[in-house]
Amino acid sequence: MGNEKIRLAIMAPTLNLCNYLFGVEQGFFRKEGIEVEVIVRPGLRNTQAVAQGEADFGAANECVIQTALHGPTDLRILLQVLKDPMHDLIVQPEIQNLQDLRGKRITIPGSGSTPEIQTRLFFQKNGLVPDRDVFLDPQVPPDTMADRFRKFEEGVYAGLIASPPTPFLLHAKGFKSLTELSTHFPGTASHGLVTTTATIESRRPMVEAVVRGYVRGVTALKEDRGAAIEFISRHFYLEPSLAARGYDLLKDRWTAELSLELLRTEIAFQARNAGVNPITPDTITDSRFFRIR
């Protein structure tokens, strides 16, 4: 009997979710009888893919929260896999400060995503009203992360919001980062392992196997620096020194836990942004899996 095939939707194939990619390539899911197909669905499309059955699992905790703030949802967060995702504001060489972006266009990840929300709030806090003083263009299908990267390099955009390793690659070409967004909004975002109540109830052994495969993979990623850097260097086409830099930036952010306290902070952040009352973490989590090792 062959391995059970599942689909995992991630927001982008970056270092933020390298923990999933490492676990898949290194065979940690396969050892649990799971064959993982990774698909890319940014922003709200991530959890929509899960809710609509296109994917078995997603990673966008923020989108689970946003959905639940507007009514009951069958989506459930099983784990936090990344605390405080990293996103740089990268600009053209001639841009010296935020005020130089007045009247300019910036390409950002999809609507509803952590970086989209944080970018808007960051500019507001710094006196630039989004879509009046600075123009933010969210990624929409069929555009990809690579398309945004290319258009920024071509000068179509004055700024780009991107995760590692993209900032490393662009810095080498003379572009620069003005800031990294998570430093302004600590504790307000995480990525995770998301599925539906129906999947949990009908395929619980598979869900447990996926959790176990992830946990063992991320544990190896954090404990074996050499193997991790080799993977990052090869997978993202980085010099070993840049791969090591990326690993060191993210190592302590990758995790396998379910912190209701952290989720309360995230929920409060999203509720304030949406202008609605917060929900309680127990309405969007299933705590039966986070102790699996």
PDB file of C-alpha atoms in Angstrom, residues 30-215:
ATOM      1  CA  ARG A  30       7.341  10.158   3.842  1.00  0.00           C
ATOM      2  CA  LYS A  31       8.597   8.255   6.885  1.00  0.00           C
ATOM      3  CA  GLU A  32       5.134   8.779   8.373  1.00  0.00           C
ATOM      4  CA  GLY A  33       3.440   7.408   5.257  1.00  0.00           C
ATOM      5  CA  ILE A  34       2.596  10.840   3.834  1.00  0.00           C
ATOM      6  CA  GLU A  35       3.426  12.119   0.346  1.00  0.00           C
ATOM      7  CA  VAL A  36       3.207  15.920   0.317  1.00  0.00           C
ATOM      8  CA  GLU A  37       2.477  18.073  -2.716  1.00  0.00           C
ATOM      9  CA  VAL A  38       3.238  21.720  -1.935  1.00  0.00           C
ATOM     10  CA  ILE A  39       1.155  24.354  -3.713  1.00  0.00           C
ATOM     11  CA  VAL A  40       1.426  28.145  -3.441  1.00  0.00           C
ATOM     12  CA  ARG A  41      -1.679  30.104  -2.449  1.00  0.00           C
ATOM     13  CA  PRO A  42      -0.918  33.575  -1.017  1.00  0.00           C
ATOM     14  CA  GLY A  43      -3.100  35.658   1.275  1.00  0.00           C
ATOM     15  CA  LEU A  44      -6.721  34.700   1.812  1.00  0.00           C
ATOM     16  CA  ARG A  45      -6.453  32.222  -1.048  1.00  0.00           C
ATOM     17  CA  ASN A  46      -4.440  30.014   1.306  1.00  0.00           C
ATOM     18  CA  THR A  47      -7.249  29.168   3.693  1.00  0.00           C
ATOM     19  CA  GLN A  48      -9.828  29.337   0.904  1.00  0.00           C
ATOM     20  CA  ALA A  49      -7.941  26.478  -0.735  1.00  0.00           C
ATOM     21  CA  VAL A  50      -8.297  24.468   2.481  1.00  0.00           C
ATOM     22  CA  ALA A  51     -11.952  25.348   3.065  1.00  0.00           C
ATOM     23  CA  GLN A  52     -12.864  24.492  -0.536  1.00  0.00           C
ATOM     24  CA  GLY A  53     -10.977  21.191  -0.584  1.00  0.00           C
ATOM     25  CA  GLU A  54      -8.244  22.215  -3.018  1.00  0.00           C
ATOM     26  CA  ALA A  55      -5.670  21.616  -0.260  1.00  0.00           C
ATOM     27  CA  ASP A  56      -5.740  19.404   2.823  1.00  0.00           C
ATOM     28  CA  PHE A  57      -3.636  21.793   4.900  1.00  0.00           C
ATOM     29  CA  GLY A  58      -2.726  25.462   4.824  1.00  0.00           C
ATOM     30  CA  ALA A  59      -0.354  27.752   6.686  1.00  0.00           C
ATOM     31  CA  ALA A  60      -2.054  31.166   6.991  1.00  0.00           C
ATOM     32  CA  ASN A  61      -3.062  31.521  10.632  1.00  0.00           C
ATOM     33  CA  GLU A  62      -3.933  35.179  10.050  1.00  0.00           C
ATOM     34  CA  CYS A  63      -6.537  34.208   7.460  1.00  0.00           C
ATOM     35  CA  VAL A  64      -8.171  31.718   9.827  1.00  0.00           C
ATOM     36  CA  ILE A  65      -8.475  34.549  12.337  1.00  0.00           C
ATOM     37  CA  GLN A  66      -9.847  36.987   9.759  1.00  0.00           C
ATOM     38  CA  THR A  67     -12.451  34.471   8.622  1.00  0.00           C
ATOM     39  CA  ALA A  68     -13.545  33.655  12.183  1.00  0.00           C
ATOM     40  CA  LEU A  69     -13.860  37.328  13.129  1.00  0.00           C
ATOM     41  CA  HIS A  70     -16.739  37.573  10.657  1.00  0.00           C
ATOM     42  CA  GLY A  71     -18.538  34.371  11.627  1.00  0.00           C
ATOM     43  CA  PRO A  72     -18.088  30.708  12.565  1.00  0.00           C
ATOM     44  CA  THR A  73     -15.560  28.700  10.557  1.00  0.00           C
ATOM     45  CA  ASP A  74     -14.634  25.037  10.219  1.00  0.00           C
ATOM     46  CA  LEU A  75     -10.955  25.982   9.853  1.00  0.00           C
ATOM     47  CA  ARG A  76      -8.713  24.956  12.735  1.00  0.00           C
ATOM     48  CA  ILE A  77      -5.137  25.858  13.664  1.00  0.00           C
ATOM     49  CA  LEU A  78      -3.240  22.785  14.874  1.00  0.00           C
ATOM     50  CA  LEU A  79       0.207  24.329  15.314  1.00  0.00           C
ATOM     51  CA  GLN A  80       2.177  27.513  15.051  1.00  0.00           C
ATOM     52  CA  VAL A  81       5.148  26.756  12.799  1.00  0.00           C
ATOM     53  CA  LEU A  82       6.672  30.249  12.506  1.00  0.00           C
ATOM     54  CA  LYS A  83       6.571  33.182  14.900  1.00  0.00           C
ATOM     55  CA  ASP A  84       6.825  36.725  13.534  1.00  0.00           C
ATOM     56  CA  PRO A  85       7.256  36.094   9.774  1.00  0.00           C
ATOM     57  CA  MET A  86       9.941  38.331   8.274  1.00  0.00           C
ATOM     58  CA  HIS A  87       9.176  40.804   5.473  1.00  0.00           C
ATOM     59  CA  ASP A  88      11.537  43.557   4.318  1.00  0.00           C
ATOM     60  CA  LEU A  89      10.561  46.836   2.679  1.00  0.00           C
ATOM     61  CA  ILE A  90      13.094  46.937  -0.169  1.00  0.00           C
ATOM     62  CA  VAL A  91      13.484  50.076  -2.273  1.00  0.00           C
ATOM     63  CA  GLN A  92      15.232  51.398  -5.355  1.00  0.00           C
ATOM     64  CA  PRO A  93      18.784  52.743  -4.814  1.00  0.00           C
ATOM     65  CA  GLU A  94      17.716  56.398  -5.048  1.00  0.00           C
ATOM     66  CA  ILE A  95      15.165  56.089  -2.222  1.00  0.00           C
ATOM     67  CA  GLN A  96      16.732  57.380   1.002  1.00  0.00           C
ATOM     68  CA  ASN A  97      13.791  57.365   3.418  1.00  0.00           C
ATOM     69  CA  LEU A  98      10.061  56.753   3.687  1.00  0.00           C
ATOM     70  CA  GLN A  99       9.155  60.262   2.557  1.00  0.00           C
ATOM     71  CA  ASP A 100      10.904  59.558  -0.750  1.00  0.00           C
ATOM     72  CA  LEU A 101       8.167  56.969  -1.386  1.00  0.00           C
ATOM     73  CA  ARG A 102       5.436  59.618  -1.457  1.00  0.00           C
ATOM     74  CA  GLY A 103       3.472  59.251  -4.688  1.00  0.00           C
ATOM     75  CA  LYS A 104       5.275  56.007  -5.558  1.00  0.00           C
ATOM     76  CA  ARG A 105       4.010  52.457  -6.118  1.00  0.00           C
ATOM     77  CA  ILE A 106       4.957  49.486  -3.946  1.00  0.00           C
ATOM     78  CA  THR A 107       4.259  45.863  -4.786  1.00  0.00           C
ATOM     79  CA  ILE A 108       3.083  43.805  -1.813  1.00  0.00           C
ATOM     80  CA  PRO A 109       1.847  40.251  -1.130  1.00  0.00           C
ATOM     81  CA  GLY A 110      -1.827  39.317  -1.495  1.00  0.00           C
ATOM     82  CA  SER A 111      -4.733  40.986   0.289  1.00  0.00           C
ATOM     83  CA  GLY A 112      -5.358  39.645   3.782  1.00  0.00           C
ATOM     84  CA  SER A 113      -1.790  38.472   4.249  1.00  0.00           C
ATOM     85  CA  THR A 114       0.321  39.471   7.230  1.00  0.00           C
ATOM     86  CA  PRO A 115       2.689  41.655   5.162  1.00  0.00           C
ATOM     87  CA  GLU A 116      -0.197  43.382   3.370  1.00  0.00           C
ATOM     88  CA  ILE A 117      -1.806  44.372   6.667  1.00  0.00           C
ATOM     89  CA  GLN A 118       1.476  45.298   8.346  1.00  0.00           C
ATOM     90  CA  THR A 119       2.608  47.386   5.362  1.00  0.00           C
ATOM     91  CA  ARG A 120      -0.574  49.466   5.422  1.00  0.00           C
ATOM     92  CA  LEU A 121      -0.342  50.031   9.169  1.00  0.00           C
ATOM     93  CA  PHE A 122       3.370  50.818   8.978  1.00  0.00           C
ATOM     94  CA  PHE A 123       2.834  53.588   6.429  1.00  0.00           C
ATOM     95  CA  GLN A 124      -0.142  54.970   8.364  1.00  0.00           C
ATOM     96  CA  LYS A 125       1.943  55.144  11.541  1.00  0.00           C
ATOM     97  CA  ASN A 126       4.633  57.017   9.624  1.00  0.00           C
ATOM     98  CA  GLY A 127       2.330  59.634   8.126  1.00  0.00           C
ATOM     99  CA  LEU A 128       1.808  58.166   4.652  1.00  0.00           C
ATOM    100  CA  VAL A 129      -1.802  57.238   3.934  1.00  0.00           C
ATOM    101  CA  PRO A 130      -1.977  54.077   1.786  1.00  0.00           C
ATOM    102  CA  ASP A 131      -3.550  54.576  -1.637  1.00  0.00           C
ATOM    103  CA  ARG A 132      -3.348  58.345  -1.250  1.00  0.00           C
ATOM    104  CA  ASP A 133       0.251  59.190  -0.353  1.00  0.00           C
ATOM    105  CA  VAL A 134       1.770  55.851  -1.335  1.00  0.00           C
ATOM    106  CA  PHE A 135       0.172  53.310  -3.659  1.00  0.00           C
ATOM    107  CA  LEU A 136       0.171  49.657  -2.614  1.00  0.00           C
ATOM    108  CA  ASP A 137      -0.416  46.996  -5.282  1.00  0.00           C
ATOM    109  CA  PRO A 138      -1.305  43.585  -3.767  1.00  0.00           C
ATOM    110  CA  GLN A 139      -0.335  40.484  -5.695  1.00  0.00           C
ATOM    111  CA  VAL A 140      -3.319  39.048  -7.583  1.00  0.00           C
ATOM    112  CA  PRO A 141      -3.562  35.983  -9.855  1.00  0.00           C
ATOM    113  CA  PRO A 142      -1.988  35.193 -12.215  1.00  0.00           C
ATOM    114  CA  ASP A 143       0.972  37.243 -10.928  1.00  0.00           C
ATOM    115  CA  THR A 144       3.518  35.364  -8.835  1.00  0.00           C
ATOM    116  CA  MET A 145       6.190  36.386  -6.362  1.00  0.00           C
ATOM    117  CA  ALA A 146       8.704  36.085  -9.213  1.00  0.00           C
ATOM    118  CA  ASP A 147       6.638  38.531 -11.292  1.00  0.00           C
ATOM    119  CA  ARG A 148       6.687  41.095  -8.463  1.00  0.00           C
ATOM    120  CA  PHE A 149      10.437  40.601  -8.057  1.00  0.00           C
ATOM    121  CA  ARG A 150      11.016  41.125 -11.806  1.00  0.00           C
ATOM    122  CA  LYS A 151       8.828  44.241 -12.074  1.00  0.00           C
ATOM    123  CA  PHE A 152      10.601  45.793  -9.101  1.00  0.00           C
ATOM    124  CA  GLU A 153      13.992  45.160 -10.700  1.00  0.00           C
ATOM    125  CA  GLU A 154      12.698  46.714 -13.933  1.00  0.00           C
ATOM    126  CA  GLY A 155      11.740  49.883 -12.046  1.00  0.00           C
ATOM    127  CA  VAL A 156       7.969  49.489 -12.355  1.00  0.00           C
ATOM    128  CA  TYR A 157       7.784  49.763  -8.569  1.00  0.00           C
ATOM    129  CA  ALA A 158       9.724  51.959  -6.152  1.00  0.00           C
ATOM    130  CA  GLY A 159       9.331  49.440  -3.352  1.00  0.00           C
ATOM    131  CA  LEU A 160       8.845  45.733  -2.781  1.00  0.00           C
ATOM    132  CA  ILE A 161       7.734  43.775   0.285  1.00  0.00           C
ATOM    133  CA  ALA A 162       9.531  40.438   0.320  1.00  0.00           C
ATOM    134  CA  SER A 163      10.753  37.677   2.613  1.00  0.00           C
ATOM    135  CA  PRO A 164      14.225  36.176   2.813  1.00  0.00           C
ATOM    136  CA  PRO A 165      16.087  35.214   0.704  1.00  0.00           C
ATOM    137  CA  THR A 166      14.849  37.909  -1.727  1.00  0.00           C
ATOM    138  CA  PRO A 167      16.355  40.815   0.286  1.00  0.00           C
ATOM    139  CA  PHE A 168      19.791  39.149   0.219  1.00  0.00           C
ATOM    140  CA  LEU A 169      19.655  38.771  -3.558  1.00  0.00           C
ATOM    141  CA  LEU A 170      18.500  42.344  -4.127  1.00  0.00           C
ATOM    142  CA  HIS A 171      21.011  43.880  -1.722  1.00  0.00           C
ATOM    143  CA  ALA A 172      23.765  42.317  -3.834  1.00  0.00           C
ATOM    144  CA  LYS A 173      22.358  44.229  -6.835  1.00  0.00           C
ATOM    145  CA  GLY A 174      22.389  47.617  -5.110  1.00  0.00           C
ATOM    146  CA  PHE A 175      18.845  47.739  -3.753  1.00  0.00           C
ATOM    147  CA  LYS A 176      18.345  48.303  -0.025  1.00  0.00           C
ATOM    148  CA  SER A 177      15.962  47.596   2.829  1.00  0.00           C
ATOM    149  CA  LEU A 178      14.421  50.476   4.761  1.00  0.00           C
ATOM    150  CA  THR A 179      12.952  48.270   7.478  1.00  0.00           C
ATOM    151  CA  GLU A 180      11.769  44.779   8.415  1.00  0.00           C
ATOM    152  CA  LEU A 181       8.068  44.787   9.277  1.00  0.00           C
ATOM    153  CA  SER A 182       7.910  42.256  12.110  1.00  0.00           C
ATOM    154  CA  THR A 183      10.107  44.509  14.275  1.00  0.00           C
ATOM    155  CA  HIS A 184       7.256  47.051  14.312  1.00  0.00           C
ATOM    156  CA  PHE A 185       4.518  44.502  15.089  1.00  0.00           C
ATOM    157  CA  PRO A 186       6.048  41.874  17.401  1.00  0.00           C
ATOM    158  CA  GLY A 187       3.833  38.973  18.382  1.00  0.00           C
ATOM    159  CA  THR A 188       1.035  39.889  15.988  1.00  0.00           C
ATOM    160  CA  ALA A 189       1.497  37.154  13.388  1.00  0.00           C
ATOM    161  CA  SER A 190       2.404  33.510  12.977  1.00  0.00           C
ATOM    162  CA  HIS A 191       2.215  30.884  10.280  1.00  0.00           C
ATOM    163  CA  GLY A 192       0.864  27.483  11.131  1.00  0.00           C
ATOM    164  CA  LEU A 193      -0.630  24.146  10.227  1.00  0.00           C
ATOM    165  CA  VAL A 194      -4.289  24.631   9.328  1.00  0.00           C
ATOM    166  CA  THR A 195      -6.985  22.159   8.330  1.00  0.00           C
ATOM    167  CA  THR A 196     -10.759  21.685   8.697  1.00  0.00           C
ATOM    168  CA  THR A 197     -12.873  19.996  11.341  1.00  0.00           C
ATOM    169  CA  ALA A 198     -14.100  17.578   8.666  1.00  0.00           C
ATOM    170  CA  THR A 199     -10.561  16.495   7.807  1.00  0.00           C
ATOM    171  CA  ILE A 200      -9.719  16.041  11.486  1.00  0.00           C
ATOM    172  CA  GLU A 201     -12.769  13.890  12.181  1.00  0.00           C
ATOM    173  CA  SER A 202     -12.635  11.777   9.022  1.00  0.00           C
ATOM    174  CA  ARG A 203      -8.843  11.396   8.636  1.00  0.00           C
ATOM    175  CA  ARG A 204      -7.412  11.791  12.111  1.00  0.00           C
ATOM    176  CA  PRO A 205      -4.582   9.209  11.713  1.00  0.00           C
ATOM    177  CA  MET A 206      -3.422  11.109   8.620  1.00  0.00           C
ATOM    178  CA  VAL A 207      -3.552  14.419  10.502  1.00  0.00           C
ATOM    179  CA  GLU A 208      -1.473  12.935  13.326  1.00  0.00           C
ATOM    180  CA  ALA A 209       1.052  11.624  10.793  1.00  0.00           C
ATOM    181  CA  VAL A 210       1.350  15.052   9.156  1.00  0.00           C
ATOM    182  CA  VAL A 211       1.914  16.720  12.527  1.00  0.00           C
ATOM    183  CA  ARG A 212       4.525  14.108  13.444  1.00  0.00           C
ATOM    184  CA  GLY A 213       6.311  14.504  10.107  1.00  0.00           C
ATOM    185  CA  TYR A 214       6.386  18.275  10.469  1.00  0.00           C
ATOM    186  CA  VAL A 215       7.600  18.199  14.080  1.00  0.00           C
TER     187      VAL A 215
END
